[in-house]
PDB file of C-alpha atoms and ligand atoms in Angstrom:
ATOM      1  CA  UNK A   1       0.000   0.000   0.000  1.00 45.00           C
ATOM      2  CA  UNK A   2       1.241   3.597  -0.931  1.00 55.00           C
ATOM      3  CA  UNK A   3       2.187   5.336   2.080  1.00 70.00           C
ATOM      4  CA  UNK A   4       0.525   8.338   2.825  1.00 84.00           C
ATOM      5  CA  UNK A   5       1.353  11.776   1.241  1.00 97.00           C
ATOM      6  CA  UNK A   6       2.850  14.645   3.087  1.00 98.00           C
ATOM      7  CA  UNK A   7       2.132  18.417   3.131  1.00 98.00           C
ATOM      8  CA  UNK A   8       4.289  20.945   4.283  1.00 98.00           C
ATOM      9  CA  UNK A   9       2.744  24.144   5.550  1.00 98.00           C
ATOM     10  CA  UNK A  10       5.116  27.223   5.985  1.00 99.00           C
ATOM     11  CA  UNK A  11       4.480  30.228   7.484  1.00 98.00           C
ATOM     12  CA  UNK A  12       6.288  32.985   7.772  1.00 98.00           C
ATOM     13  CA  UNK A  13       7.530  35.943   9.797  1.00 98.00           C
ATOM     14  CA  UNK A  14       4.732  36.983  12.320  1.00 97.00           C
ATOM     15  CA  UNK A  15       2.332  34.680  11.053  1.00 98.00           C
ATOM     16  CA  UNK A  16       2.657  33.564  14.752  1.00 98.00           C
ATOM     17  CA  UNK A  17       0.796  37.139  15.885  1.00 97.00           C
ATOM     18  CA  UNK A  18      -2.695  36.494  14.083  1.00 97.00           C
ATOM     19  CA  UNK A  19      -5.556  36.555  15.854  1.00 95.00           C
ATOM     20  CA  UNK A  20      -4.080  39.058  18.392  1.00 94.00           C
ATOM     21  CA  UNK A  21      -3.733  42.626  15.728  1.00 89.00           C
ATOM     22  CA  UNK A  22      -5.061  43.824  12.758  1.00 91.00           C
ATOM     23  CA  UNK A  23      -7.923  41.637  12.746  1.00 92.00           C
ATOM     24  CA  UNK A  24      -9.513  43.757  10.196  1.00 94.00           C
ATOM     25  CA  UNK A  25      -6.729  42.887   7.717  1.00 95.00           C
ATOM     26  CA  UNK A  26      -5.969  39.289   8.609  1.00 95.00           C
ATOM     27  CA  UNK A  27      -9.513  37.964  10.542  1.00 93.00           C
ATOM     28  CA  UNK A  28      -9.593  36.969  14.139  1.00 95.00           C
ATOM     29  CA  UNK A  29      -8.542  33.555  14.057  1.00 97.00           C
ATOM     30  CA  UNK A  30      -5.042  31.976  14.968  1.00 98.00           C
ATOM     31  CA  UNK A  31      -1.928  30.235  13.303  1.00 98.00           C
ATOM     32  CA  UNK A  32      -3.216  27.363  14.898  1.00 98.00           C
ATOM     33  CA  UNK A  33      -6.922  27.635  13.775  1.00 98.00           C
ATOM     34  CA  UNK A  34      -5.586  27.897  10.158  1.00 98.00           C
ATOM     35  CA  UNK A  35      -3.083  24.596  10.794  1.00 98.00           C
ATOM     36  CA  UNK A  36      -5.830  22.641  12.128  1.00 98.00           C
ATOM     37  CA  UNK A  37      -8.451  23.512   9.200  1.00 98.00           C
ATOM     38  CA  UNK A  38      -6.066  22.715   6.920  1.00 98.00           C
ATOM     39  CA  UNK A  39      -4.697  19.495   8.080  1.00 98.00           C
ATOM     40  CA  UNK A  40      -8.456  18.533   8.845  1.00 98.00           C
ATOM     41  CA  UNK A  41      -9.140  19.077   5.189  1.00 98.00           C
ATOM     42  CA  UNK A  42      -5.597  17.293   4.146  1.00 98.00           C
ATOM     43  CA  UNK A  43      -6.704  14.036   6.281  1.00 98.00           C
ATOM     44  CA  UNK A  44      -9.776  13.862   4.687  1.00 98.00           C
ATOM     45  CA  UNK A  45      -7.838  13.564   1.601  1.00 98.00           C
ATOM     46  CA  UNK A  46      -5.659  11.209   2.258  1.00 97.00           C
ATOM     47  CA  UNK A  47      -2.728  13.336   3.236  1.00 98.00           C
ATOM     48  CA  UNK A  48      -0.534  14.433   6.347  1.00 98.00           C
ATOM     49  CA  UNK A  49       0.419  17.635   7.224  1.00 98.00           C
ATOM     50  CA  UNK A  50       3.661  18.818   8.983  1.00 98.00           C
ATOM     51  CA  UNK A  51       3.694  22.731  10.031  1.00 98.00           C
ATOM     52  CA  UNK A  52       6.246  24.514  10.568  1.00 98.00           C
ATOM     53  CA  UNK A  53       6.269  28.605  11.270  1.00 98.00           C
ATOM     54  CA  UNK A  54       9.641  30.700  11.366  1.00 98.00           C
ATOM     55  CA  UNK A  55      10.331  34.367  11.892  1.00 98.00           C
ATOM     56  CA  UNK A  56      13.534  33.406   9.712  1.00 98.00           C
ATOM     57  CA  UNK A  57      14.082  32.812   6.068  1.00 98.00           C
ATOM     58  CA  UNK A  58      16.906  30.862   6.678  1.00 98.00           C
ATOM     59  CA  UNK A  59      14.680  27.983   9.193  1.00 98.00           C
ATOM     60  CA  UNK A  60      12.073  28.170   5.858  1.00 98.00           C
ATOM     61  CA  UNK A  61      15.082  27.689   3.348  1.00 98.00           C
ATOM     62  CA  UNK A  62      16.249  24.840   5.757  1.00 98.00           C
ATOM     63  CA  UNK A  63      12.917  23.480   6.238  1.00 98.00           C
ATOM     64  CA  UNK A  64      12.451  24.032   2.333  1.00 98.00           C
ATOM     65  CA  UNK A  65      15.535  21.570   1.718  1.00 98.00           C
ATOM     66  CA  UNK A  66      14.428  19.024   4.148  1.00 98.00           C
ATOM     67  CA  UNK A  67      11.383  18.620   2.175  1.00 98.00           C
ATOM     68  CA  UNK A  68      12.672  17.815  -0.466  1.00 96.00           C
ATOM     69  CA  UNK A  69      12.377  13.921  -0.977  1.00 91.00           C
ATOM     70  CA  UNK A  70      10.195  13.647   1.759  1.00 97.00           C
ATOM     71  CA  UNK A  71       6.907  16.003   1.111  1.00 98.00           C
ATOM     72  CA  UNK A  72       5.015  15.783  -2.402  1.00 98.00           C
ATOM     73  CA  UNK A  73       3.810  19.555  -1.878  1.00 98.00           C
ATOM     74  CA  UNK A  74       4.358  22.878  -0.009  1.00 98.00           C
ATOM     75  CA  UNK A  75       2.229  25.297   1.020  1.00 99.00           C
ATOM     76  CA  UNK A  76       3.744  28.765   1.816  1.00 99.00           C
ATOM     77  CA  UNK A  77       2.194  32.315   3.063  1.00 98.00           C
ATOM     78  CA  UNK A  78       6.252  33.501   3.250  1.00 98.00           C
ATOM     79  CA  UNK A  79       4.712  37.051   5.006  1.00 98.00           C
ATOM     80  CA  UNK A  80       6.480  39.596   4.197  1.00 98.00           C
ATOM     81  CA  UNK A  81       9.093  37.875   2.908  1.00 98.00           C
ATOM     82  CA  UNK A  82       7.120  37.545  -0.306  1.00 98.00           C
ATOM     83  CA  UNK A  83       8.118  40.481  -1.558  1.00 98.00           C
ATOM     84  CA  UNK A  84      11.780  40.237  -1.304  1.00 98.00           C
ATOM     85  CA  UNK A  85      13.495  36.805  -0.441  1.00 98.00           C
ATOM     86  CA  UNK A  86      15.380  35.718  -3.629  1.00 98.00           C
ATOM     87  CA  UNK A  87      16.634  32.909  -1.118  1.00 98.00           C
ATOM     88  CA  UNK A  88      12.838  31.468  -0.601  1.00 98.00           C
ATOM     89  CA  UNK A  89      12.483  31.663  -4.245  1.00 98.00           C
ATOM     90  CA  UNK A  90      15.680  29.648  -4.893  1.00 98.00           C
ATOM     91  CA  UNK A  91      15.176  27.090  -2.432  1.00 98.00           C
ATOM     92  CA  UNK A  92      11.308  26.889  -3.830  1.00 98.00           C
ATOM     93  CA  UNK A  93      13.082  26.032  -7.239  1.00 98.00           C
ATOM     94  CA  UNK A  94      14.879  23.610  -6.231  1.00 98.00           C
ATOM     95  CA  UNK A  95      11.860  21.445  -4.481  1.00 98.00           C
ATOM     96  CA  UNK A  96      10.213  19.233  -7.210  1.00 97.00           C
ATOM     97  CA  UNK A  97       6.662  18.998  -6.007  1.00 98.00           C
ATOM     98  CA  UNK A  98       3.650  21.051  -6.023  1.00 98.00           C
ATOM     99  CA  UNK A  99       3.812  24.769  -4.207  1.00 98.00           C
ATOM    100  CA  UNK A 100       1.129  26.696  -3.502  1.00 99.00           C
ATOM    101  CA  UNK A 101       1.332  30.254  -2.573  1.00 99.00           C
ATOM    102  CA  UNK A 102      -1.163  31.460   0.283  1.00 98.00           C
ATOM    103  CA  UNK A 103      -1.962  34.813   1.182  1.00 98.00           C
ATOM    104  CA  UNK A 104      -4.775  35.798   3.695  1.00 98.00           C
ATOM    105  CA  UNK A 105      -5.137  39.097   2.443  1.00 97.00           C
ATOM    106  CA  UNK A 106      -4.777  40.469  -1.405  1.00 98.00           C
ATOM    107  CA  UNK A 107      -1.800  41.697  -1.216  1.00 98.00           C
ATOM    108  CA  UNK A 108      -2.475  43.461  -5.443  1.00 98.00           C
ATOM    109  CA  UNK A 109      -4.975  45.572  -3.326  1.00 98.00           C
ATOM    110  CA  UNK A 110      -2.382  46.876  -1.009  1.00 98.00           C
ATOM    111  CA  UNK A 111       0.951  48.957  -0.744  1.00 98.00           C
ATOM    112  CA  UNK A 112       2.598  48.974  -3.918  1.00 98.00           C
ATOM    113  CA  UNK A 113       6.022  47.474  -2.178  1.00 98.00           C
ATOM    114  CA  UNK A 114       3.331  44.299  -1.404  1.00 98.00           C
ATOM    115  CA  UNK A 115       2.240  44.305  -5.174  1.00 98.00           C
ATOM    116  CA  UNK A 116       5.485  41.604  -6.383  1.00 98.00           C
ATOM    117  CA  UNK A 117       6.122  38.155  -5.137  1.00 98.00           C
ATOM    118  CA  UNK A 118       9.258  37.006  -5.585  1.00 98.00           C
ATOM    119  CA  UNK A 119       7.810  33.568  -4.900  1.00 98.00           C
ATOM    120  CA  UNK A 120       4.777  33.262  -7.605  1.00 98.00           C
ATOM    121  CA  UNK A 121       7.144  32.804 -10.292  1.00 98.00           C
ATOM    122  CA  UNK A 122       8.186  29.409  -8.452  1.00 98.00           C
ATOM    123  CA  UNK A 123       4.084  28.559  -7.283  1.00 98.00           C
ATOM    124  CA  UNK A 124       1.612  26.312  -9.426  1.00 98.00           C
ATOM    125  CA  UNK A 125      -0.717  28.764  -8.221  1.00 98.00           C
ATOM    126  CA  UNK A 126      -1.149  31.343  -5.596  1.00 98.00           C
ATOM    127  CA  UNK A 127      -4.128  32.364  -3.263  1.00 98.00           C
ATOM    128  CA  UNK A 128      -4.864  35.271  -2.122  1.00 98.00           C
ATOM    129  CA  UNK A 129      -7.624  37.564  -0.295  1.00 98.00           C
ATOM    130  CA  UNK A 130      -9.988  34.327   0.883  1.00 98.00           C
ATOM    131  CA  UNK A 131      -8.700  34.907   4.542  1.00 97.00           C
ATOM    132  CA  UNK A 132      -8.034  31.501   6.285  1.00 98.00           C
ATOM    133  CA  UNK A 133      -9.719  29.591   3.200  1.00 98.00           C
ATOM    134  CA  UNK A 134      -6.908  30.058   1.493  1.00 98.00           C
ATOM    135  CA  UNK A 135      -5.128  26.980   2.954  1.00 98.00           C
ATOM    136  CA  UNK A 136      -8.268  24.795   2.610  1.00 98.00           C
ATOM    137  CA  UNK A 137      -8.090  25.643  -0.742  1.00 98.00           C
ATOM    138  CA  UNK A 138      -4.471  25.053  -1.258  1.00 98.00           C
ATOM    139  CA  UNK A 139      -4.990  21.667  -0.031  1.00 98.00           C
ATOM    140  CA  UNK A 140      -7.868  20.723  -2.350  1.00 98.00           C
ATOM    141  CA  UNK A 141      -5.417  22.488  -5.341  1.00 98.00           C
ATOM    142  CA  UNK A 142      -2.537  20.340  -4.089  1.00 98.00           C
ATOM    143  CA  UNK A 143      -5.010  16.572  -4.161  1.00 98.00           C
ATOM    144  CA  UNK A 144      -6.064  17.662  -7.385  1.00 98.00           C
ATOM    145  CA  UNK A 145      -2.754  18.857  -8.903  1.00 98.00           C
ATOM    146  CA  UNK A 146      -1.163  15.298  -7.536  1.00 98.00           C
ATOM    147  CA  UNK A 147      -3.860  13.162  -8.979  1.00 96.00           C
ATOM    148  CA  UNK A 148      -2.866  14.696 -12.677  1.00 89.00           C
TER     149      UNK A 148
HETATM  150  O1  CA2 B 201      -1.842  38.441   3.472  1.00 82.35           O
HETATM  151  C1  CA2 B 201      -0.929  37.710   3.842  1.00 82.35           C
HETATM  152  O2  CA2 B 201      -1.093  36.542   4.204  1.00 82.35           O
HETATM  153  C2  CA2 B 201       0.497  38.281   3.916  1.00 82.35           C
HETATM  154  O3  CA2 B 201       1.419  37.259   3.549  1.00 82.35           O
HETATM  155  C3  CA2 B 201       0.715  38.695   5.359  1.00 82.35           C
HETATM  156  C4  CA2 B 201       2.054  39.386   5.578  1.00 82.35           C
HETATM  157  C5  CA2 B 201       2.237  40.531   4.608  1.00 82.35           C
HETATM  158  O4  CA2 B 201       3.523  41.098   4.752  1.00 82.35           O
HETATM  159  C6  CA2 B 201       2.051  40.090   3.163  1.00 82.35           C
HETATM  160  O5  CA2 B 201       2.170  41.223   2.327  1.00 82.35           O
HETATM  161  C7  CA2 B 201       0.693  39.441   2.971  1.00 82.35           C
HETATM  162  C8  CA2 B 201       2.138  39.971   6.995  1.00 82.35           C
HETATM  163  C9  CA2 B 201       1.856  39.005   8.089  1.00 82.35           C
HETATM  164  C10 CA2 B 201       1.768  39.780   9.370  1.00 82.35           C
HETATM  165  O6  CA2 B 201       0.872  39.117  10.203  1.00 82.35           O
HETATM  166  C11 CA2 B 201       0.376  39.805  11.265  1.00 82.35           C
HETATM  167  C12 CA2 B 201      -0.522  39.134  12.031  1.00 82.35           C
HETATM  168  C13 CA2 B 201      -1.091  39.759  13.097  1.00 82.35           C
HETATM  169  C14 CA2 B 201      -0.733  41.043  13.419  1.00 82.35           C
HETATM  170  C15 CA2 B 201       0.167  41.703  12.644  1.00 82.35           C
HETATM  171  C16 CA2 B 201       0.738  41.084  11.564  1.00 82.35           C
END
């Protein structure tokens, strides 16, 4: 029997805060409350889901590497590191699975400096301005981009 299929679900740098400012930007709910929707909607897929969240692009680089050859997709909101860390992007490139990009807000609707991602070009797909439905949706993208 094929073993199961893991997800990993980055977050980025304070990620960790939500739920506690700005709830009229990025909702009311948690990190956690996002995780756990997400790797509800994962298991009921058939996959796993290992989280991680870092303050530092060099932990997601790391973490980045690690998965490769052991997770068949990532999932990344890289905060504001979107907009600027060539170093995500590489590692992203170098990972041969499916990545999703997730953004709670819309970040095109926002500050110009939020406009680029440095990471898209290395995404299937990105997702942005759904809130915390974002990473539900990334999962289902990332069954139905695996079952191609
Ligand atoms: O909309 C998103 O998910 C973002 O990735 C969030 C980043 C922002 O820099 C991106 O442009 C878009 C910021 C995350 C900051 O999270 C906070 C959470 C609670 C309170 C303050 C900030």
């Amino acid at each position: 029997m094929a073993s199961t299929q893991r997800i990993l679900l980055l977050n980025g740098p304070n990620l960790n805060l939500l739920g506690q400012r700005e709830p009229e930007v990025y909702g009311t709910a948690t990190l956690a409350d996002h995780v756990q929707a997400a790797t509800q909607a994962a298991q009921e897929l058939g996959f796993s889901v290992e989280s991680k969240q870092s303050n530092s692009s060099s932990e997601l680089v790391q973490a980045i590497h690690v998965a490769r050859g052991t997770a068949s997709a990532i999932i990344i909101n890289p905060g504001a590191f979107t907009h600027y860390a060539w170093s995500i992007h590489d590692a992203l490139a170098s990972f041969d699975g499916v990545v999703i990009e997730v953004h709670l807000s819309n970040p095109s609707t926002r500050e110009p400096w939020r406009h680029e991602s440095v990471v898209a070009p290395v995404s299937d797909g990105s997702i942005a301005g759904f809130g915390g439905l974002g990473y539900v949706l990334a999962v289902q993208a990332v069954a139905r981009l695996l079952a191609r």
